[in-house]
Amino acid sequence: MRLVTGGTGMVGSAIKADLKIGSKDYDLTNWVAVNDLFEKHKPSEVIHCAAKVGGIWGNMNYKGDFYRENILMNTHIIEAARLHGVKRLVAFLSTCVFPDNVEYPLSERKIHMGPPHNSNDAYAYAKRMCDIQIRAYREQYNLNYISVIPTNIYGPNDLFDLTNGHVVPSLIHRCFLAREQGKDLEIWGTGKPLREFIFSEDVARLSEWALDNYEEDEPIILSTSKETSIKDLVEMVVELLQFKGKLIWLKEKPDGQYRKPSDNSKLKSYLPDFKYTPLYEGLKKTISWFENNYPNIRS
Ligand code: NAP
Ligand code: GFB
C-alpha cells in the first residue's frame, strides 16, 4: 500500500498512490497523529512530500515555523515508517539546501560543505537533517530509505500565494490579476537571478521511479540542469497570459541566491532518455490549469 504525504499539494497530487493525505487528515507535526496514521493504514511504501513550503519571502519571514514544522514532520515520518515496518520511503530535500558559497555545479556530495543562503537557511537546515536521519537509519537499521533533491518545482495545484509563494505561482497569480484589473505588473528584484525550473508532473514520475529503483545512501538531484533568468521567466508568463500592461521591477525586494546550478549527471546515468517538460510548455499547462480553476486555487 503506497502512502503519499502532502497528497493535497502540488507534487503529491501528481503522484500515483493508494492513499494521499493532507494536513486536515493528519497533522504530521503531532507524533500521536502520525502513529495513528501508520497504525490505521499500514503503508508498505511512503513518498513523503508533506512540508511547510514557501518562496523567498515566506522563508525569510517565518524561519522558526519553517524549521520547526519541517524538522518535526520529517523526524516523525521516518521514525514511524521504521517502527511500522515500511519497506521503502522517499523523502524530499530541495536544491536550496546547497551551500551558498561552493564550487559549481552543485552535486549530491556538496550538500553539507558550508552554510546555505541566508534567505532560506532555516528550511534548508531542516531539510539537510532529513538526509542525515536517512543515512543514520540506513546504517543503524539497514533500512532502504532514500531522498531526492528537486530544483524549483512549478505546476498545477501549486500554492499561488501572492506573498509567501514561490516565484512561478506568485507571478502567474499576480499577472492574471493585473490583466483582469488593468493594472501594472509588479515583479520583485532585478530579474538577474537564475533558477532551474522543473515541472511537477516530471518530479512525480521521477519520485515514483526513485521509489522503485534508487537505492544509494546519497540523495539524488532531480533537475533539468537548465538555468532560466527571472527576467526570461517573466517574459514567458506575460506572453502566455497575454498581459499588455507595464512591468514594474521592485528593486527593494530580495533577489535571494543568485543561482543554484545543479548537476544532474547521477540521474542521467540512471535515466539517460528521460524527457523533461520544456519550461514554456509546462508554464502553458500550469496557466491553463490556473485559469480553468480560478478562484478555486490554493493561495
Ligand atoms: P505544497 O504544494 O506546499 O504542499 C505541501 C503539502 O504538505 C500539502 O499537501 C500540505 O497539506 C502538506 N502539509 C503541510 N503541513 C502539514 C502538516 N503539518 N501535516 C500534514 N501535512 C502537511 O508543497 P510542494 O511544492 O508540492 O512540495 C512537495 C515537496 O517537495 C516538499 O517536501 C518540498 O519541500 C519539496 N520541494 C518543493 C519545491 C518547490 O519549488 N515547490 C522545490 C524543491 C523541493 P495541506 O494541503 O492540507 O496544507
Ligand atoms: O521561488 P522563489 O521565491 O525562491 O524565487 P528561491 C525567488 C526569486 O524570484 C528571487 C524573484 O530572485 C525573487 O526576486 N521574484 C520575482 C519573485 N518576483 C517574485 C514574486 O512575485 N514572488 C517570489 N517569491 N519571487 C526557494 C526557497 O528559493 O527555492 C525555498 O526559498 C525552496 O525554500 C525553493 O527551496 C525551491 O528560488 O529564491
Tab-separated table of C-alpha atoms and ligand atoms in Angstrom:
chain	number	residue	atom	x	y	z
A	1	MET	CA	0.000	0.000	0.000
A	2	ARG	CA	1.595	3.300	-1.131
A	3	LEU	CA	1.067	6.338	1.092
A	4	VAL	CA	1.816	9.851	-0.218
A	5	THR	CA	2.050	12.540	2.446
A	6	GLY	CA	1.486	16.052	1.130
A	7	GLY	CA	-1.013	14.436	-1.236
A	8	THR	CA	-3.129	17.603	-1.434
A	9	GLY	CA	-0.071	19.646	-2.509
A	10	MET	CA	1.430	20.360	-5.928
A	11	VAL	CA	3.809	17.384	-6.209
A	12	GLY	CA	1.810	14.948	-4.055
A	13	SER	CA	-1.360	15.462	-6.076
A	14	ALA	CA	0.530	14.385	-9.248
A	15	ILE	CA	1.885	11.124	-7.753
A	16	LYS	CA	0.069	7.778	-8.132
A	17	ALA	CA	-0.853	6.390	-4.677
A	18	ASP	CA	-3.286	4.196	-2.759
A	19	LEU	CA	-3.659	6.859	-0.064
A	20	LYS	CA	-2.929	10.606	-0.219
A	21	ILE	CA	-3.144	12.733	2.907
A	22	GLY	CA	-3.069	16.466	3.713
A	23	SER	CA	-2.837	18.414	6.955
A	24	LYS	CA	-6.583	18.150	7.573
A	25	ASP	CA	-6.332	14.337	7.636
A	26	TYR	CA	-3.300	14.083	9.951
A	27	ASP	CA	-1.089	16.834	11.394
A	28	LEU	CA	2.375	15.329	10.842
A	29	THR	CA	3.928	17.678	13.394
A	30	ASN	CA	1.972	15.687	16.010
A	31	TRP	CA	3.645	12.367	16.924
A	32	VAL	CA	0.393	10.752	18.144
A	33	ALA	CA	-1.383	11.617	14.863
A	34	VAL	CA	1.495	10.194	12.817
A	35	ASN	CA	1.391	6.924	14.758
A	36	ASP	CA	-2.380	6.705	14.291
A	37	LEU	CA	-1.848	7.179	10.526
A	38	PHE	CA	0.617	4.273	10.297
A	39	GLU	CA	-1.325	2.017	12.694
A	40	LYS	CA	-4.562	2.520	10.770
A	41	HIS	CA	-3.283	2.358	7.171
A	42	LYS	CA	-0.152	0.165	7.489
A	43	PRO	CA	1.639	1.523	4.364
A	44	SER	CA	4.361	-0.674	2.850
A	45	GLU	CA	5.905	2.277	0.989
A	46	VAL	CA	5.856	6.043	1.558
A	47	ILE	CA	6.559	9.007	-0.695
A	48	HIS	CA	6.898	11.780	1.866
A	49	CYS	CA	6.064	15.092	0.135
A	50	ALA	CA	4.490	16.908	3.094
A	51	ALA	CA	6.373	20.008	4.202
A	52	LYS	CA	5.937	23.612	5.119
A	53	VAL	CA	6.956	25.072	1.756
A	54	GLY	CA	7.277	28.628	0.516
A	55	GLY	CA	9.155	31.108	-1.589
A	56	ILE	CA	11.833	33.575	-0.645
A	57	TRP	CA	9.553	35.972	1.288
A	58	GLY	CA	7.883	33.241	3.325
A	59	ASN	CA	11.239	31.640	4.092
A	60	MET	CA	12.800	34.958	5.186
A	61	ASN	CA	9.917	35.929	7.456
A	62	TYR	CA	8.864	32.684	9.127
A	63	LYS	CA	12.181	30.919	9.777
A	64	GLY	CA	11.083	29.471	13.130
A	65	ASP	CA	7.948	27.898	11.638
A	66	PHE	CA	9.809	26.576	8.571
A	67	TYR	CA	12.457	24.955	10.772
A	68	ARG	CA	10.164	23.523	13.470
A	69	GLU	CA	7.369	22.185	11.258
A	70	ASN	CA	9.718	20.539	8.761
A	71	ILE	CA	12.085	19.023	11.318
A	72	LEU	CA	9.072	17.586	13.202
A	73	MET	CA	7.303	16.215	10.102
A	74	ASN	CA	10.434	14.580	8.703
A	75	THR	CA	11.583	13.130	12.035
A	76	HIS	CA	8.102	11.744	12.762
A	77	ILE	CA	7.500	10.211	9.326
A	78	ILE	CA	10.889	8.495	9.055
A	79	GLU	CA	10.695	7.153	12.657
A	80	ALA	CA	7.060	5.981	12.302
A	81	ALA	CA	7.952	4.294	8.988
A	82	ARG	CA	10.753	2.426	10.759
A	83	LEU	CA	8.589	1.390	13.723
A	84	HIS	CA	5.763	0.208	11.454
A	85	GLY	CA	7.937	-1.845	9.104
A	86	VAL	CA	7.682	0.355	5.995
A	87	LYS	CA	9.944	-1.204	3.357
A	88	ARG	CA	10.618	1.815	1.085
A	89	LEU	CA	10.494	5.547	1.727
A	90	VAL	CA	11.356	8.562	-0.428
A	91	ALA	CA	11.869	11.912	1.304
A	92	PHE	CA	12.270	15.331	-0.347
A	93	LEU	CA	15.105	17.796	0.060
A	94	SER	CA	15.490	20.847	-2.210
A	95	THR	CA	18.353	22.464	-4.126
A	96	CYS	CA	18.183	25.393	-1.682
A	97	VAL	CA	19.932	23.064	0.827
A	98	PHE	CA	23.236	23.529	-1.011
A	99	PRO	CA	25.913	25.869	0.396
A	100	ASP	CA	25.704	29.412	-0.942
A	101	ASN	CA	29.432	29.526	-1.470
A	102	VAL	CA	30.714	26.307	-3.022
A	103	GLU	CA	32.285	25.339	-6.347
A	104	TYR	CA	29.609	24.882	-9.055
A	105	PRO	CA	27.897	22.831	-10.273
A	106	LEU	CA	26.088	21.613	-7.151
A	107	SER	CA	26.396	17.843	-6.847
A	108	GLU	CA	24.982	15.482	-4.239
A	109	ARG	CA	28.237	15.202	-2.267
A	110	LYS	CA	28.403	19.005	-1.654
A	111	ILE	CA	25.242	19.387	0.471
A	112	HIS	CA	26.987	19.900	3.812
A	113	MET	CA	30.067	21.801	2.596
A	114	GLY	CA	29.048	25.159	4.042
A	115	PRO	CA	26.079	27.277	5.152
A	116	PRO	CA	23.037	27.644	2.863
A	117	HIS	CA	21.891	31.026	1.570
A	118	ASN	CA	20.604	33.185	4.407
A	119	SER	CA	17.190	33.752	2.729
A	120	ASN	CA	16.114	30.180	3.457
A	121	ASP	CA	18.712	28.759	5.861
A	122	ALA	CA	16.213	27.519	8.488
A	123	TYR	CA	14.247	25.478	5.935
A	124	ALA	CA	17.488	24.315	4.304
A	125	TYR	CA	18.953	23.043	7.599
A	126	ALA	CA	15.712	21.225	8.443
A	127	LYS	CA	15.850	19.542	5.029
A	128	ARG	CA	19.540	18.705	5.410
A	129	MET	CA	18.692	16.830	8.651
A	130	CYS	CA	16.372	14.625	6.603
A	131	ASP	CA	19.475	13.478	4.681
A	132	ILE	CA	21.329	12.906	7.970
A	133	GLN	CA	18.429	10.948	9.507
A	134	ILE	CA	18.025	8.740	6.424
A	135	ARG	CA	21.763	7.980	6.278
A	136	ALA	CA	21.733	7.179	10.037
A	137	TYR	CA	18.704	4.861	9.679
A	138	ARG	CA	20.249	3.100	6.667
A	139	GLU	CA	23.423	2.479	8.695
A	140	GLN	CA	21.933	1.507	12.090
A	141	TYR	CA	18.699	-0.212	10.979
A	142	ASN	CA	19.746	-1.332	7.475
A	143	LEU	CA	16.661	0.417	6.022
A	144	ASN	CA	16.366	1.076	2.289
A	145	TYR	CA	15.072	4.647	2.615
A	146	ILE	CA	16.245	7.360	0.185
A	147	SER	CA	15.903	11.073	-0.552
A	148	VAL	CA	15.630	13.214	-3.680
A	149	ILE	CA	16.700	16.826	-4.298
A	150	PRO	CA	14.413	18.625	-6.762
A	151	THR	CA	15.174	22.133	-8.029
A	152	ASN	CA	12.425	24.822	-8.122
A	153	ILE	CA	9.208	22.958	-8.940
A	154	TYR	CA	6.152	24.513	-10.576
A	155	GLY	CA	2.875	23.144	-11.933
A	156	PRO	CA	-0.881	22.724	-11.480
A	157	ASN	CA	-2.263	22.892	-7.921
A	158	ASP	CA	0.762	24.873	-6.724
A	159	LEU	CA	0.414	27.308	-3.808
A	160	PHE	CA	-0.473	30.524	-5.667
A	161	ASP	CA	0.214	32.684	-2.596
A	162	LEU	CA	0.989	36.246	-3.769
A	163	THR	CA	3.309	36.997	-0.841
A	164	ASN	CA	4.747	33.755	0.525
A	165	GLY	CA	4.574	31.568	-2.584
A	166	HIS	CA	7.342	30.593	-4.985
A	167	VAL	CA	8.156	32.842	-7.926
A	168	VAL	CA	6.254	30.935	-10.652
A	169	PRO	CA	2.858	30.631	-8.887
A	170	SER	CA	3.113	34.148	-7.387
A	171	LEU	CA	3.936	35.660	-10.777
A	172	ILE	CA	1.139	33.773	-12.573
A	173	HIS	CA	-1.409	34.866	-9.963
A	174	ARG	CA	-0.192	38.486	-9.874
A	175	CYS	CA	-0.017	38.763	-13.678
A	176	PHE	CA	-3.525	37.292	-14.007
A	177	LEU	CA	-4.920	39.865	-11.513
A	178	ALA	CA	-3.027	42.747	-13.198
A	179	ARG	CA	-4.532	41.754	-16.566
A	180	GLU	CA	-8.057	41.379	-15.158
A	181	GLN	CA	-7.847	44.684	-13.242
A	182	GLY	CA	-5.950	46.632	-15.951
A	183	LYS	CA	-3.056	47.338	-13.582
A	184	ASP	CA	0.763	47.318	-13.892
A	185	LEU	CA	2.575	44.078	-13.055
A	186	GLU	CA	4.966	44.333	-10.093
A	187	ILE	CA	7.941	41.938	-10.087
A	188	TRP	CA	10.450	41.530	-7.274
A	189	GLY	CA	14.205	42.085	-7.501
A	190	THR	CA	16.383	42.754	-10.542
A	191	GLY	CA	15.349	39.786	-12.702
A	192	LYS	CA	19.009	38.764	-12.966
A	193	PRO	CA	18.984	35.634	-10.689
A	194	LEU	CA	18.968	32.275	-12.410
A	195	ARG	CA	16.802	29.298	-11.442
A	196	GLU	CA	16.345	25.741	-12.709
A	197	PHE	CA	12.620	25.053	-13.024
A	198	ILE	CA	11.228	21.522	-13.169
A	199	PHE	CA	7.600	20.649	-13.924
A	200	SER	CA	5.673	18.989	-11.049
A	201	GLU	CA	4.473	16.068	-13.194
A	202	ASP	CA	8.099	15.280	-14.121
A	203	VAL	CA	9.014	15.309	-10.424
A	204	ALA	CA	6.080	12.980	-9.716
A	205	ARG	CA	7.264	10.457	-12.361
A	206	LEU	CA	10.866	10.706	-11.133
A	207	SER	CA	9.909	10.176	-7.467
A	208	GLU	CA	7.856	7.101	-8.424
A	209	TRP	CA	10.913	5.842	-10.350
A	210	ALA	CA	13.189	6.538	-7.346
A	211	LEU	CA	10.867	4.632	-5.002
A	212	ASP	CA	11.158	1.520	-7.156
A	213	ASN	CA	14.758	1.808	-8.379
A	214	TYR	CA	17.067	4.167	-6.468
A	215	GLU	CA	18.892	2.576	-3.502
A	216	GLU	CA	22.015	4.657	-2.755
A	217	ASP	CA	22.845	6.311	0.606
A	218	GLU	CA	23.337	9.630	-1.176
A	219	PRO	CA	20.304	11.721	-2.222
A	220	ILE	CA	19.738	12.107	-5.981
A	221	ILE	CA	19.238	15.500	-7.684
A	222	LEU	CA	16.102	15.809	-9.839
A	223	SER	CA	16.916	18.614	-12.231
A	224	THR	CA	16.833	19.678	-15.872
A	225	SER	CA	20.188	21.436	-15.156
A	226	LYS	CA	18.898	24.198	-17.419
A	227	GLU	CA	19.002	27.737	-15.952
A	228	THR	CA	16.473	30.457	-16.743
A	229	SER	CA	16.712	34.069	-15.584
A	230	ILE	CA	13.778	35.521	-13.634
A	231	LYS	CA	13.544	38.125	-16.412
A	232	ASP	CA	13.102	35.439	-19.091
A	233	LEU	CA	10.575	33.653	-16.879
A	234	VAL	CA	8.566	36.877	-16.575
A	235	GLU	CA	8.576	37.297	-20.361
A	236	MET	CA	7.140	33.789	-20.839
A	237	VAL	CA	4.419	34.294	-18.193
A	238	VAL	CA	3.480	37.700	-19.678
A	239	GLU	CA	3.267	36.208	-23.186
A	240	LEU	CA	1.210	33.182	-22.091
A	241	LEU	CA	-1.228	35.336	-20.084
A	242	GLN	CA	-1.329	37.929	-22.909
A	243	PHE	CA	-0.602	40.689	-20.410
A	244	LYS	CA	-0.219	44.039	-22.210
A	245	GLY	CA	0.434	46.375	-19.240
A	246	LYS	CA	3.624	47.840	-17.766
A	247	LEU	CA	6.219	45.826	-15.822
A	248	ILE	CA	7.419	47.472	-12.591
A	249	TRP	CA	10.604	45.926	-11.128
A	250	LEU	CA	10.674	46.373	-7.332
A	251	LYS	CA	14.426	46.559	-6.760
A	252	GLU	CA	13.948	46.782	-2.979
A	253	LYS	CA	12.587	43.239	-2.909
A	254	PRO	CA	15.206	40.474	-2.420
A	255	ASP	CA	16.892	38.648	-5.300
A	256	GLY	CA	17.842	35.777	-2.972
A	257	GLN	CA	20.501	33.308	-4.092
A	258	TYR	CA	21.952	34.446	-7.439
A	259	ARG	CA	21.983	30.924	-8.878
A	260	LYS	CA	21.962	27.280	-7.764
A	261	PRO	CA	23.121	25.303	-10.809
A	262	SER	CA	22.693	21.619	-10.048
A	263	ASP	CA	24.488	18.707	-11.692
A	264	ASN	CA	22.002	16.040	-12.852
A	265	SER	CA	24.625	13.569	-14.100
A	266	LYS	CA	23.719	10.971	-11.447
A	267	LEU	CA	20.071	10.991	-12.605
A	268	LYS	CA	21.209	10.931	-16.243
A	269	SER	CA	23.331	7.859	-15.516
A	270	TYR	CA	20.163	6.031	-14.429
A	271	LEU	CA	17.665	7.605	-16.875
A	272	PRO	CA	19.637	8.875	-19.887
A	273	ASP	CA	16.483	9.199	-22.008
A	274	PHE	CA	14.166	10.924	-19.509
A	275	LYS	CA	12.218	13.642	-21.321
A	276	TYR	CA	11.687	16.807	-19.226
A	277	THR	CA	8.704	19.043	-19.941
A	278	PRO	CA	10.151	22.215	-21.564
A	279	LEU	CA	9.586	25.290	-19.362
A	280	TYR	CA	7.359	27.119	-21.865
A	281	GLU	CA	5.124	24.048	-22.256
A	282	GLY	CA	4.967	23.474	-18.502
A	283	LEU	CA	4.061	27.109	-17.902
A	284	LYS	CA	1.362	26.851	-20.583
A	285	LYS	CA	-0.156	23.798	-18.832
A	286	THR	CA	0.087	25.499	-15.412
A	287	ILE	CA	-1.510	28.748	-16.617
A	288	SER	CA	-4.317	26.894	-18.384
A	289	TRP	CA	-4.950	24.905	-15.183
A	290	PHE	CA	-4.914	28.174	-13.182
A	291	GLU	CA	-7.395	29.942	-15.483
A	292	ASN	CA	-9.719	26.906	-15.598
A	293	ASN	CA	-9.742	26.553	-11.803
A	294	TYR	CA	-9.602	30.190	-10.648
A	295	PRO	CA	-10.716	31.231	-7.988
A	296	ASN	CA	-10.689	27.659	-6.559
A	297	ILE	CA	-6.912	27.589	-6.307
A	298	ARG	CA	-4.600	27.155	-3.311
A	299	SER	CA	-3.367	30.635	-2.429
B	1	NAP	P1	2.911	22.183	-1.309
B	1	NAP	O1	2.212	22.303	-2.607
B	1	NAP	O2	3.089	23.388	-0.451
B	1	NAP	O3	2.158	21.054	-0.438
B	1	NAP	C1	2.576	20.818	0.875
B	1	NAP	C2	1.833	19.598	1.360
B	1	NAP	O4	2.236	19.299	2.693
B	1	NAP	C3	0.310	19.812	1.370
B	1	NAP	O5	-0.336	18.630	0.996
B	1	NAP	C4	0.060	20.143	2.831
B	1	NAP	O6	-1.253	19.819	3.277
B	1	NAP	C5	1.066	19.227	3.496
B	1	NAP	N1	1.354	19.678	4.858
B	1	NAP	C6	1.863	20.874	5.251
B	1	NAP	N2	1.951	20.913	6.594
B	1	NAP	C7	1.460	19.721	7.055
B	1	NAP	C8	1.268	19.164	8.341
B	1	NAP	N3	1.586	19.833	9.455
B	1	NAP	N4	0.741	17.920	8.421
B	1	NAP	C9	0.404	17.214	7.313
B	1	NAP	N5	0.572	17.681	6.058
B	1	NAP	C10	1.094	18.930	5.947
B	1	NAP	O7	4.360	21.522	-1.483
B	1	NAP	P2	5.084	21.045	-2.833
B	1	NAP	O8	5.560	22.250	-3.562
B	1	NAP	O9	4.212	20.050	-3.519
B	1	NAP	O10	6.387	20.305	-2.240
B	1	NAP	C11	6.391	18.918	-2.076
B	1	NAP	C12	7.770	18.533	-1.531
B	1	NAP	O11	8.777	18.937	-2.457
B	1	NAP	C13	8.089	19.217	-0.207
B	1	NAP	O12	8.763	18.298	0.640
B	1	NAP	C14	9.031	20.353	-0.610
B	1	NAP	O13	9.928	20.685	0.436
B	1	NAP	C15	9.739	19.739	-1.782
B	1	NAP	N6	10.261	20.723	-2.749
B	1	NAP	C16	9.444	21.681	-3.262
B	1	NAP	C17	9.961	22.593	-4.201
B	1	NAP	C18	9.092	23.655	-4.837
B	1	NAP	O14	9.632	24.509	-5.554
B	1	NAP	N7	7.794	23.655	-4.615
B	1	NAP	C19	11.297	22.513	-4.587
B	1	NAP	C20	12.107	21.510	-4.044
B	1	NAP	C21	11.576	20.619	-3.120
B	1	NAP	P3	-2.428	20.920	3.142
B	1	NAP	O15	-2.742	20.976	1.706
B	1	NAP	O16	-3.520	20.384	3.979
B	1	NAP	O17	-1.852	22.211	3.666
B	2	GFB	O1	10.761	30.738	-5.815
B	2	GFB	P1	11.422	31.852	-5.087
B	2	GFB	O2	10.568	32.715	-4.212
B	2	GFB	O3	12.520	31.327	-4.100
B	2	GFB	O4	12.205	32.750	-6.164
B	2	GFB	P2	14.039	30.883	-4.324
B	2	GFB	C1	12.734	33.966	-5.755
B	2	GFB	C2	13.328	34.719	-6.942
B	2	GFB	O5	12.265	35.165	-7.819
B	2	GFB	C3	14.026	35.962	-6.422
B	2	GFB	C4	12.212	36.603	-7.796
B	2	GFB	O6	15.061	36.287	-7.301
B	2	GFB	C5	12.907	36.993	-6.490
B	2	GFB	O7	13.414	38.324	-6.582
B	2	GFB	N1	10.816	37.049	-7.829
B	2	GFB	C6	10.320	37.974	-8.691
B	2	GFB	C7	9.820	36.634	-7.034
B	2	GFB	N2	9.009	38.184	-8.443
B	2	GFB	C8	8.676	37.345	-7.416
B	2	GFB	C9	7.453	37.084	-6.742
B	2	GFB	O8	6.388	37.671	-7.030
B	2	GFB	N3	7.478	36.128	-5.759
B	2	GFB	C10	8.621	35.455	-5.430
B	2	GFB	N4	8.565	34.506	-4.469
B	2	GFB	N5	9.824	35.688	-6.040
B	2	GFB	C11	13.287	28.989	-2.753
B	2	GFB	C12	13.423	28.666	-1.297
B	2	GFB	O9	14.256	29.968	-3.051
B	2	GFB	O10	13.558	27.862	-3.564
B	2	GFB	C13	12.526	27.534	-0.927
B	2	GFB	O11	13.112	29.831	-0.541
B	2	GFB	C14	12.550	26.408	-1.934
B	2	GFB	O12	12.969	27.112	0.297
B	2	GFB	C15	12.576	26.871	-3.358
B	2	GFB	O13	13.680	25.629	-1.698
B	2	GFB	C16	12.846	25.713	-4.285
B	2	GFB	O14	14.215	30.070	-5.536
B	2	GFB	O15	14.894	32.092	-4.146
